Amino acid sequence: MHETAHLPRFCVKGDGGEVMAMVTAGAIGDPPPAQYTGCHGHGEELFCYGPDSEETLFAPEAAAAAIQTGASSEGQEEESSSEGRDCHFHAGVEFVFLPNALDMCTDMQKALPRTRHCLEPGETEGGLSASATACEKIDRSYDKPIRIGTLFVMLITSSIAVFGPILLVRFAHVHPGGYIFTVLKQFGTGVIISTSLVHLLTHAELMFKNPCLGPLRFEATTTAIVMAGAFLTFLLQYSSFRLTDARSKTVLSKSDSQHAESINGDTSVKSSQSPASTAVHNHRMPKLDDPLSVLILEAGIIFHSAIIGVTLVVAGDSFYRILVVVIIFHQMFEGLALGVRISYLTTTTMLKKLLMASAFALITPLGMAIGLGVLDTFNGKDRSTIIAIGTLDAFSAGILLWTGFVQMWSFDWLYGDLRDAGAVQTGLGMFALISGMVAMSVLGKWA
């Protein structure tokens, strides 16, 4: 004996009107019929036939959205869709979202193994749709003098943040392994992690869900680009390490030959390992603070810093002042994170360190200058602009995810100074790491 349940179900008629049916499901978990045919009236009531030829009562309903459901029979999947609707699966399971009908949606999902997620023509995954008029450029009156002034403010604050740690090590002789730099370094790590996830990944997803872009045929576009950025970063570093090791092995081979000859010529020399062998062993240990790693970190930061400069300038006046304050702190935190890593480079000349820091200090003001140049023609809702910004944000997120998680966070705590650090230094480092994540995540509310 089976339990029965009566479930409300919404269907869309051919004219776009909506009706509600009280469907009787057989055994619990069995889906109701996928479609109804042979609809006819009895007085003021509407009845339709299901696949079992039984009549089902329908009643008009003024709900805001419609659900279409799918059913399977003996392993065969049957899809039904209304004209002009894009219905598809999510990860093998069709998903439904009902605005203003969440309770009913929950009941339906419990009873139905598959519910289809449908998009109206021009509708995106976020449930938004856009008309051609809504995506056209909006002519605004911009306060250009204040934008020019904030360009120089951005240059000064970014420079202080990125050059500060480098100059402290060079002229104030602050030890990079001390408490001060542990706090700065871990705060910077938290900033990079938060930037990659809360800022870049989230912003890229919003770009690709923009109704002016239209529905994506490949819904994992954002995360696929992020994965590509992370993989290319890994590939670049792996190739570099392999080439370096190959050169080191050549040096080792020559040095070992000379070392063996010296031992044969002098029996008093006792050594089980040559100096070159020891050097190569040390080189193969995990190492973060090499120029290539820091350059990759800087590349990920610079890509989206240029975008920040452009999009900051073209923001409307009503929101500009708040956004400027947020972006200033954003760039200061990132500059601090980058400056600390640059200051740790022991084999890089001071001139190269200053050039690396200058690239970061100049990139956001340069983006702002570009924004000022296109201020009267820039359309942030243009399809090509949305794709370009979304792609760069997602790619930068992949770079910073790899750098932040693998080279900064895991290296410092599993292989670096904090692996065997004392309780005080470990506590300060952990507090700074969390503080960097929280501080940058809070800024994500506005930028």
Coordinates of C-alpha atoms in Angstrom, one line a residue:
M1 CA 0.0 0.0 0.0
H2 CA 1.4 3.4 -1.1
E3 CA 1.1 6.7 0.5
T4 CA -0.3 9.4 -1.7
A5 CA 0.4 13.1 -1.8
H6 CA -1.3 16.0 -3.5
L7 CA 1.2 18.5 -4.9
P8 CA 0.5 21.9 -6.4
R9 CA 2.0 22.2 -9.9
F10 CA 2.2 25.2 -12.2
C11 CA 2.0 24.9 -16.0
V12 CA 2.2 27.4 -18.8
K13 CA -0.5 27.4 -21.5
G14 CA 0.2 28.0 -25.1
D15 CA -0.9 31.7 -24.8
G16 CA 1.5 32.3 -21.9
G17 CA -1.1 32.2 -19.2
E18 CA -0.5 30.2 -16.0
V19 CA -2.6 27.5 -14.5
M20 CA -2.2 25.5 -11.3
A21 CA -3.0 21.8 -11.1
M22 CA -3.5 19.6 -8.0
V23 CA -1.4 16.6 -9.0
T24 CA -1.6 13.2 -7.2
A25 CA 1.8 11.6 -7.0
G26 CA 1.7 7.8 -6.7
A27 CA 4.4 6.3 -4.5
I28 CA 6.4 9.0 -2.7
G29 CA 9.2 10.1 -4.9
D30 CA 7.5 9.3 -8.2
P31 CA 7.4 12.3 -10.5
P32 CA 4.1 13.7 -11.7
P33 CA 3.4 13.7 -15.4
A34 CA 5.6 15.8 -17.6
Q35 CA 2.8 17.3 -19.8
Y36 CA -0.9 17.3 -20.2
T37 CA -3.0 17.1 -23.4
G38 CA -6.6 17.1 -24.4
C39 CA -7.5 20.1 -22.2
H40 CA -11.3 20.8 -22.0
G41 CA -13.7 22.7 -19.9
H42 CA -16.4 21.5 -17.5
G43 CA -18.4 24.7 -16.7
E44 CA -15.8 27.2 -15.4
E45 CA -13.2 24.5 -14.6
L46 CA -10.4 23.3 -16.8
F47 CA -9.5 19.7 -17.0
C48 CA -6.6 18.0 -18.9
Y49 CA -5.5 14.4 -19.5
G50 CA -2.2 13.1 -18.2
P51 CA -0.3 10.2 -19.6
D52 CA -2.5 7.8 -17.6
S53 CA -5.6 9.3 -19.3
E54 CA -6.9 10.5 -16.0
E55 CA -8.4 14.0 -15.8
T56 CA -6.6 16.6 -13.7
L57 CA -8.2 19.8 -12.5
F58 CA -6.5 23.1 -13.4
A59 CA -7.3 26.5 -11.9
P60 CA -6.0 29.9 -12.9
E61 CA -3.2 31.2 -10.8
A62 CA -1.5 34.7 -10.7
A63 CA 1.9 33.5 -9.6
A64 CA 4.9 35.4 -10.7
A65 CA 6.8 32.5 -12.4
A66 CA 6.0 29.1 -13.9
I67 CA 7.6 25.7 -13.3
Q68 CA 8.0 23.2 -16.0
T69 CA 9.0 19.7 -14.9
G70 CA 10.5 16.8 -16.6
A71 CA 9.9 13.1 -16.0
S72 CA 11.7 9.9 -16.9
S73 CA 10.2 6.5 -17.8
E74 CA 12.1 3.3 -17.8
G75 CA 15.5 5.1 -18.0
Q76 CA 14.4 7.3 -20.9
E77 CA 14.5 11.1 -20.3
E78 CA 11.8 13.2 -21.8
E79 CA 12.3 16.9 -22.1
S80 CA 9.5 19.4 -22.6
S81 CA 9.9 23.1 -23.1
S82 CA 7.7 26.0 -24.0
E83 CA 8.3 27.9 -27.2
G84 CA 11.1 30.5 -26.7
R85 CA 12.4 29.1 -23.5
D86 CA 16.0 27.8 -22.9
C87 CA 15.7 24.7 -20.6
H88 CA 18.8 22.8 -19.6
F89 CA 20.4 20.7 -17.0
H90 CA 22.8 21.7 -14.2
A91 CA 25.5 19.1 -13.5
G92 CA 23.2 16.3 -14.6
V93 CA 20.3 17.5 -12.4
E94 CA 17.7 20.0 -13.5
F95 CA 17.3 22.8 -11.0
V96 CA 14.4 25.2 -10.3
F97 CA 14.3 28.6 -8.7
L98 CA 10.9 30.2 -8.0
P99 CA 10.9 33.9 -7.1
N100 CA 8.1 34.6 -4.6
A101 CA 7.3 30.9 -4.3
L102 CA 10.2 29.4 -2.3
D103 CA 8.0 27.3 0.0
M104 CA 6.3 25.7 -2.9
C105 CA 9.6 25.2 -4.7
T106 CA 10.9 23.4 -1.6
D107 CA 7.9 21.0 -1.6
M108 CA 8.2 20.4 -5.3
Q109 CA 11.9 19.6 -5.1
K110 CA 11.3 17.1 -2.4
A111 CA 8.8 15.3 -4.5
L112 CA 10.4 15.6 -8.0
P113 CA 13.8 14.1 -8.8
R114 CA 14.3 16.5 -11.6
T115 CA 13.1 20.1 -12.0
R116 CA 14.1 22.0 -15.0
H117 CA 15.8 25.4 -14.8
C118 CA 14.4 27.6 -17.7
L119 CA 15.5 30.9 -19.0
E120 CA 13.3 33.3 -20.9
P121 CA 14.7 34.8 -24.1
G122 CA 17.5 37.2 -23.1
E123 CA 17.4 36.1 -19.5
T124 CA 20.6 35.3 -17.7
E125 CA 21.5 32.8 -14.9
G126 CA 20.8 35.5 -12.3
G127 CA 17.2 35.7 -13.4
L128 CA 17.6 39.1 -15.1
S129 CA 16.8 40.1 -18.6
A130 CA 17.7 43.1 -20.6
S131 CA 16.3 45.1 -23.5
A132 CA 18.4 46.7 -26.1
T133 CA 17.5 50.1 -24.7
A134 CA 18.8 49.1 -21.2
C135 CA 22.2 48.2 -22.6
E136 CA 22.8 51.4 -24.4
K137 CA 25.2 54.0 -23.2
I138 CA 23.8 56.4 -20.6
D139 CA 25.0 60.0 -21.1
R140 CA 26.2 61.4 -17.7
S141 CA 27.7 64.6 -16.5
Y142 CA 31.1 63.7 -14.9
D143 CA 33.1 65.9 -12.5
K144 CA 36.4 65.6 -14.3
P145 CA 38.5 67.8 -11.9
I146 CA 37.9 65.6 -9.0
R147 CA 38.8 62.5 -11.0
I148 CA 42.1 64.1 -12.1
G149 CA 42.8 65.0 -8.4
T150 CA 42.1 61.5 -7.2
L151 CA 44.5 60.1 -9.9
F152 CA 47.4 61.7 -8.0
V153 CA 46.0 60.7 -4.7
M154 CA 46.0 57.1 -5.9
L155 CA 49.6 57.4 -7.2
I156 CA 50.8 58.7 -3.8
T157 CA 49.0 56.2 -1.6
S158 CA 50.0 53.2 -3.9
S159 CA 53.6 54.3 -3.9
I160 CA 53.7 54.7 -0.1
A161 CA 52.3 51.1 0.3
V162 CA 54.5 49.3 -2.2
F163 CA 57.8 51.2 -1.6
G164 CA 57.5 51.3 2.2
P165 CA 58.6 47.7 3.0
I166 CA 61.4 47.9 0.5
L167 CA 62.8 51.1 1.9
L168 CA 62.4 49.9 5.5
V169 CA 64.6 46.9 4.8
R170 CA 67.2 48.9 2.8
F171 CA 67.6 52.0 5.0
A172 CA 66.1 51.2 8.4
H173 CA 67.6 47.7 8.4
V174 CA 64.4 46.1 9.6
H175 CA 65.0 42.3 9.7
P176 CA 62.7 40.5 7.3
G177 CA 62.3 37.6 9.7
G178 CA 61.2 39.7 12.6
Y179 CA 57.8 40.2 14.1
I180 CA 57.0 43.4 12.1
F181 CA 57.6 41.7 8.8
T182 CA 55.8 38.5 9.8
V183 CA 52.7 40.6 10.5
L184 CA 53.0 42.6 7.3
K185 CA 53.7 39.4 5.2
Q186 CA 50.8 37.4 6.6
F187 CA 48.4 40.4 6.3
G188 CA 49.4 40.7 2.7
T189 CA 48.8 37.0 2.2
G190 CA 45.3 37.4 3.6
V191 CA 44.7 40.3 1.3
I192 CA 45.8 38.3 -1.8
I193 CA 43.5 35.4 -0.9
S194 CA 40.6 37.7 -0.4
T195 CA 41.3 39.6 -3.5
S196 CA 41.3 36.5 -5.7
L197 CA 38.0 35.2 -4.3
V198 CA 35.9 38.0 -2.9
H199 CA 36.9 40.6 -5.5
L200 CA 38.1 39.1 -8.7
L201 CA 36.2 35.8 -8.9
T202 CA 32.9 37.4 -7.6
H203 CA 33.3 40.3 -10.0
A204 CA 34.0 38.0 -13.0
E205 CA 30.9 36.0 -12.2
L206 CA 28.8 39.1 -12.1
M207 CA 30.2 40.2 -15.4
F208 CA 29.3 36.9 -17.1
K209 CA 25.8 37.1 -15.6
N210 CA 25.2 40.6 -16.9
P211 CA 21.9 40.6 -18.7
C212 CA 23.5 42.7 -21.5
L213 CA 25.8 39.8 -22.3
G214 CA 22.9 37.4 -22.7
P215 CA 22.7 33.7 -21.6
L216 CA 25.9 31.7 -21.6
R217 CA 25.9 28.4 -23.5
F218 CA 28.7 27.3 -21.2
E219 CA 27.7 28.2 -17.7
A220 CA 31.1 27.4 -16.1
T221 CA 32.8 30.1 -18.2
T222 CA 34.1 32.0 -15.2
T223 CA 35.6 29.1 -13.3
A224 CA 37.0 27.6 -16.5
I225 CA 39.0 30.9 -17.1
V226 CA 40.1 30.9 -13.4
M227 CA 41.3 27.3 -13.8
A228 CA 43.2 28.3 -17.0
G229 CA 44.9 31.2 -15.1
A230 CA 46.0 28.9 -12.3
F231 CA 47.2 26.2 -14.7
L232 CA 49.3 28.6 -16.8
T233 CA 50.8 30.0 -13.7
F234 CA 51.8 26.5 -12.5
L235 CA 53.1 25.6 -16.0
L236 CA 55.3 28.7 -16.1
Q237 CA 56.8 28.1 -12.7
Y238 CA 57.2 24.4 -13.3
S239 CA 59.0 24.9 -16.6
S240 CA 61.3 27.5 -15.0
F241 CA 62.2 25.2 -12.1
R242 CA 62.9 22.3 -14.5
L243 CA 65.2 24.5 -16.6
T244 CA 67.0 25.8 -13.6
D245 CA 67.5 22.3 -12.3
A246 CA 68.9 21.2 -15.6
R247 CA 71.5 23.9 -15.5
S248 CA 72.3 23.1 -11.9
K249 CA 72.9 19.4 -12.8
T250 CA 75.3 20.4 -15.5
V251 CA 77.3 22.5 -13.0
L252 CA 77.1 19.6 -10.5
S253 CA 78.5 17.2 -13.0
K254 CA 81.5 19.3 -13.7
S255 CA 82.1 20.2 -10.0
D256 CA 81.9 16.5 -8.9
S257 CA 84.5 15.6 -11.5
Q258 CA 86.9 18.2 -10.2
H259 CA 86.1 17.3 -6.6
A260 CA 86.9 13.6 -7.3
E261 CA 90.2 14.5 -9.0
S262 CA 91.2 16.6 -6.0
I263 CA 90.4 13.7 -3.6
N264 CA 92.4 11.2 -5.7
G265 CA 95.3 13.6 -5.7
D266 CA 95.2 14.3 -1.9
T267 CA 94.3 11.3 0.3
S268 CA 93.9 13.5 3.3
V269 CA 90.7 15.1 1.9
K270 CA 87.6 13.4 3.3
S271 CA 84.3 14.3 2.0
S272 CA 81.1 12.4 1.3
Q273 CA 79.3 15.2 -0.6
S274 CA 80.6 17.9 -2.9
P275 CA 79.7 21.6 -2.3
A276 CA 77.9 21.7 -5.7
S277 CA 75.8 18.7 -4.7
T278 CA 74.8 20.5 -1.5
A279 CA 74.0 23.6 -3.4
V280 CA 71.7 21.8 -5.8
H281 CA 70.0 20.0 -2.9
N282 CA 69.2 23.4 -1.3
H283 CA 68.0 24.8 -4.6
R284 CA 65.5 22.0 -5.0
M285 CA 63.8 22.8 -1.6
P286 CA 60.6 24.8 -1.9
K287 CA 61.3 28.5 -2.3
L288 CA 58.9 31.4 -2.6
D289 CA 61.0 34.5 -2.6
D290 CA 62.6 34.2 -6.1
P291 CA 62.1 36.8 -8.7
L292 CA 59.9 34.7 -11.0
S293 CA 57.4 34.0 -8.2
V294 CA 57.1 37.6 -7.2
L295 CA 56.8 38.7 -10.9
I296 CA 53.9 36.3 -11.4
L297 CA 52.3 37.7 -8.2
E298 CA 52.7 41.2 -9.6
A299 CA 51.3 40.3 -13.0
G300 CA 48.1 39.0 -11.4
I301 CA 47.8 42.2 -9.3
I302 CA 48.6 44.5 -12.2
F303 CA 46.0 43.0 -14.6
H304 CA 43.1 43.8 -12.5
S305 CA 44.6 47.1 -11.1
A306 CA 44.5 48.5 -14.6
I307 CA 40.8 47.5 -14.9
I308 CA 40.1 49.1 -11.5
G309 CA 41.5 52.4 -12.7
V310 CA 39.3 52.5 -15.8
T311 CA 36.1 51.4 -14.1
L312 CA 36.7 53.7 -11.1
V313 CA 36.8 56.8 -13.4
V314 CA 33.7 55.9 -15.4
A315 CA 31.6 55.3 -12.2
G316 CA 28.8 57.9 -11.7
D317 CA 29.3 60.9 -9.5
S318 CA 26.8 59.8 -6.9
F319 CA 28.9 56.8 -6.0
Y320 CA 32.4 58.0 -7.0
R321 CA 33.5 59.5 -3.7
I322 CA 32.7 56.3 -1.7
L323 CA 34.3 54.1 -4.4
V324 CA 37.5 56.2 -4.4
V325 CA 38.0 55.7 -0.6
V326 CA 37.4 52.0 -1.0
I327 CA 39.8 51.6 -3.9
I328 CA 42.5 53.6 -2.1
F329 CA 42.4 51.1 0.7
H330 CA 42.2 48.3 -1.7
Q331 CA 45.4 49.4 -3.5
M332 CA 47.2 50.2 -0.3
F333 CA 46.6 46.7 1.0
E334 CA 47.7 45.1 -2.3
G335 CA 50.7 47.4 -2.5
L336 CA 51.7 46.4 1.0
A337 CA 51.4 42.7 0.2
L338 CA 53.5 43.1 -3.0
G339 CA 56.1 45.4 -1.4
V340 CA 56.8 42.9 1.4
R341 CA 57.4 40.1 -1.1
I342 CA 59.7 42.3 -3.2
S343 CA 61.7 43.3 -0.1
Y344 CA 62.4 39.6 0.6
L345 CA 64.3 39.2 -2.8
T346 CA 67.9 38.7 -1.8
T347 CA 69.4 38.1 -5.2
T348 CA 67.7 41.1 -6.9
T349 CA 69.3 44.5 -7.1
M350 CA 67.8 47.5 -5.5
L351 CA 67.2 49.1 -8.9
K352 CA 65.1 46.1 -10.1
K353 CA 63.1 46.1 -6.9
L354 CA 62.3 49.8 -7.4
L355 CA 61.3 49.1 -11.0
M356 CA 59.0 46.3 -9.9
A357 CA 57.4 48.6 -7.2
S358 CA 57.0 51.4 -9.7
A359 CA 55.1 49.2 -12.1
F360 CA 52.4 48.6 -9.4
A361 CA 52.4 52.3 -8.3
L362 CA 51.8 53.5 -11.8
I363 CA 49.3 51.0 -13.2
T364 CA 46.1 52.1 -11.4
P365 CA 46.7 55.8 -12.2
L366 CA 47.5 54.8 -15.8
G367 CA 44.1 53.0 -15.9
M368 CA 42.4 56.1 -14.5
A369 CA 44.1 58.2 -17.2
I370 CA 42.8 55.8 -19.9
G371 CA 39.3 56.0 -18.3
L372 CA 39.5 59.8 -18.4
G373 CA 40.3 59.6 -22.1
V374 CA 37.3 57.4 -22.9
L375 CA 35.0 58.9 -20.4
D376 CA 32.5 60.3 -22.9
T377 CA 32.4 57.2 -25.0
F378 CA 32.8 54.3 -22.6
N379 CA 29.9 51.9 -22.2
G380 CA 30.2 49.4 -19.4
K381 CA 27.2 47.5 -20.7
D382 CA 28.7 46.9 -24.1
R383 CA 29.0 43.2 -24.8
S384 CA 32.6 43.2 -25.8
T385 CA 33.5 45.4 -22.7
I386 CA 31.7 42.9 -20.4
I387 CA 33.6 40.0 -21.9
A388 CA 37.0 41.7 -21.7
I389 CA 36.6 42.8 -18.1
G390 CA 35.1 39.4 -17.0
T391 CA 37.9 37.5 -18.7
L392 CA 40.7 39.6 -17.2
D393 CA 39.1 39.4 -13.8
A394 CA 38.7 35.6 -13.9
F395 CA 42.2 35.1 -15.3
S396 CA 43.8 37.3 -12.6
A397 CA 41.8 35.4 -10.0
G398 CA 43.4 32.2 -11.2
I399 CA 46.9 33.7 -11.0
L400 CA 46.3 35.0 -7.5
L401 CA 44.6 31.8 -6.3
W402 CA 47.7 29.8 -7.3
T403 CA 50.1 32.3 -5.9
G404 CA 48.2 33.0 -2.7
F405 CA 47.3 29.4 -1.7
V406 CA 50.4 27.5 -3.0
Q407 CA 53.3 29.9 -2.9
M408 CA 52.4 32.3 -0.1
W409 CA 50.0 30.6 2.4
S410 CA 51.2 27.0 2.2
F411 CA 54.9 27.9 1.8
D412 CA 55.1 30.2 4.8
W413 CA 53.3 27.9 7.1
L414 CA 54.4 24.5 6.0
Y415 CA 57.9 25.1 4.7
G416 CA 58.9 28.6 5.7
D417 CA 59.7 30.5 8.9
L418 CA 56.4 29.9 10.5
R419 CA 56.7 26.1 10.4
D420 CA 58.9 26.1 13.6
A421 CA 58.1 29.6 14.8
G422 CA 57.5 30.3 18.5
A423 CA 54.1 30.8 20.0
V424 CA 54.2 34.6 19.8
Q425 CA 55.3 34.8 16.2
T426 CA 52.8 32.1 15.2
G427 CA 49.9 33.9 16.9
L428 CA 50.8 37.3 15.4
G429 CA 51.1 35.7 12.0
M430 CA 47.7 33.9 12.3
F431 CA 46.0 37.1 13.5
A432 CA 47.6 39.1 10.7
L433 CA 46.5 36.5 8.1
I434 CA 42.9 36.5 9.3
S435 CA 42.9 40.4 9.5
G436 CA 44.0 40.7 5.9
M437 CA 41.3 38.3 4.7
V438 CA 38.6 40.2 6.8
A439 CA 39.8 43.7 5.8
M440 CA 39.8 43.0 2.1
S441 CA 36.5 41.1 2.3
V442 CA 34.8 44.0 3.9
L443 CA 35.9 46.2 1.1
G444 CA 34.3 43.7 -1.3
K445 CA 30.9 45.2 -0.2
W446 CA 31.6 48.3 -2.3
A447 CA 34.2 47.2 -4.8

